[in-house]
Amino acid sequence: MDIQLCILLQNPPAGVDFGIQKGSGNRYETIQTQRSDGLDMQFRLTIQLKNDPQKINEPRFSGPFVQGTPASQFIYIDVGEFAGQVGGWSRRVKIPLSGVTWDMITQLSHHSAACLTTSFPGTAKDGSPICATVKPFEGWKVDMLSN
């Protein structure tokens, strides 16, 4: 089953490139690269459900955007040079896939226009672009897609 993710990066610093990491290690590419103008940025991507509720307690995911171990999966947003920008920051933002429940998966399967949505600030306390694991991470919620 395909799972749609909608990620909202709130008010990241202007002039910095952000994009979704596809692949891992030295063999990755950054897609959906956007240069921030200081306003919210949105990313949409599709991951795959890897297992079923009869076999394991928590949903597990696969696909070229999913990083980490089965017990600690996440998505990367590349920042600055990691997103292909020349000069500036070289960072990644780690967005946990934790907290997704089988109830959420069931809701998604019943509504083709639904996605898992999360949002978080794009600027760190010191005014630089966010990096490392999103904290505090408020998790994912099921939301209807809008065009």
XYZ file of C-alpha atoms in Angstrom:
147
model
C 0.000 0.000 0.000
C 1.269 3.470 -0.881
C 1.284 6.056 1.908
C 1.220 9.753 1.040
C 3.272 12.022 3.310
C 2.795 15.794 3.495
C 5.562 17.667 5.318
C 5.201 21.343 6.210
C 8.391 23.211 7.077
C 7.332 26.387 8.876
C 9.127 29.680 8.203
C 12.622 28.406 7.353
C 15.356 31.057 6.963
C 15.283 32.819 3.584
C 17.887 31.998 0.951
C 18.471 28.378 1.989
C 17.712 25.347 -0.216
C 15.689 22.446 1.212
C 14.741 19.161 -0.489
C 13.714 15.556 0.154
C 16.502 12.959 0.183
C 15.907 9.977 -2.095
C 18.341 7.118 -1.454
C 21.081 6.873 1.147
C 24.822 6.833 1.708
C 26.812 8.300 -1.167
C 24.123 7.224 -3.624
C 21.322 9.672 -3.031
C 19.666 12.530 -4.837
C 17.726 15.469 -3.515
C 14.308 16.010 -5.075
C 11.678 18.741 -4.767
C 14.442 21.240 -3.968
C 13.083 24.639 -2.993
C 14.831 27.862 -1.993
C 13.208 29.377 1.058
C 11.746 32.875 0.941
C 11.027 32.722 4.683
C 7.480 31.419 4.186
C 6.205 27.885 4.827
C 7.433 25.154 2.464
C 5.568 21.943 1.666
C 6.888 18.590 0.484
C 4.802 15.625 -0.679
C 6.125 12.136 -1.200
C 5.018 8.516 -1.288
C 6.382 5.676 0.818
C 5.243 2.072 0.946
C 3.728 0.091 3.804
C 5.999 -2.926 4.311
C 4.024 -5.162 6.682
C 0.545 -5.921 7.969
C -1.048 -5.599 11.427
C -1.255 -9.377 11.893
C 2.526 -9.771 11.946
C 3.964 -6.847 13.910
C 2.850 -4.228 16.436
C 3.856 -1.045 14.576
C 3.700 -0.230 10.864
C 7.004 -0.428 8.986
C 7.761 1.349 5.732
C 9.964 0.975 2.675
C 10.918 2.847 -0.455
C 13.719 5.160 -1.561
C 12.824 7.922 0.932
C 12.754 5.742 4.064
C 15.971 5.773 6.106
C 17.098 3.990 9.281
C 16.500 0.636 10.891
C 13.069 -1.045 11.059
C 12.721 0.058 14.694
C 13.759 3.667 14.011
C 12.678 4.796 10.537
C 12.766 8.380 9.306
C 12.774 10.740 6.301
C 15.599 13.213 5.584
C 15.219 16.776 4.380
C 18.534 17.940 2.926
C 19.567 21.508 3.731
C 21.937 23.873 1.904
C 24.879 22.077 0.294
C 23.275 18.659 0.906
C 20.347 19.946 -1.201
C 22.726 21.054 -3.985
C 23.187 24.696 -2.980
C 26.684 26.079 -3.500
C 28.139 27.447 -0.262
C 26.315 27.907 3.005
C 24.894 25.320 5.348
C 25.458 21.545 5.094
C 22.724 19.944 7.153
C 20.000 17.345 7.246
C 16.703 17.288 9.116
C 15.604 13.889 10.424
C 11.810 13.431 10.515
C 10.832 10.333 12.538
C 8.220 7.956 11.169
C 7.421 6.961 14.750
C 3.913 7.289 16.097
C 2.141 6.091 12.953
C -0.534 3.613 14.070
C -2.521 0.892 12.348
C -5.641 2.997 12.950
C -4.053 5.788 10.892
C -3.177 3.315 8.130
C -6.798 2.085 8.103
C -8.056 5.674 7.800
C -5.694 6.274 4.876
C -6.859 3.100 3.128
C -10.482 4.307 3.289
C -9.790 7.787 1.865
C -7.804 8.120 -1.352
C -7.493 11.892 -0.777
C -5.811 11.517 2.628
C -2.188 11.780 3.698
C -0.070 11.590 6.821
C 0.840 15.180 7.703
C 3.415 16.693 10.001
C 4.723 20.203 10.512
C 7.586 21.754 12.430
C 9.640 24.978 12.565
C 12.287 25.363 9.844
C 14.453 27.695 11.911
C 16.567 26.720 14.917
C 16.644 28.841 18.086
C 19.830 30.577 16.877
C 18.166 31.646 13.590
C 19.980 29.087 11.423
C 18.216 26.352 9.412
C 16.853 23.468 11.465
C 18.998 20.329 11.559
C 19.256 16.960 13.308
C 16.158 15.156 14.618
C 13.038 17.309 14.848
C 12.439 18.077 18.558
C 9.955 18.350 19.938
C 8.301 16.151 17.305
C 4.524 16.437 17.493
C 4.041 13.400 15.259
C 1.836 12.590 12.302
C -1.888 13.013 11.758
C -4.270 11.897 9.031
C -5.371 14.834 6.908
C -7.253 15.318 3.659
C -5.104 16.444 0.719
C -5.827 19.826 -0.768
C -4.830 20.867 -4.252
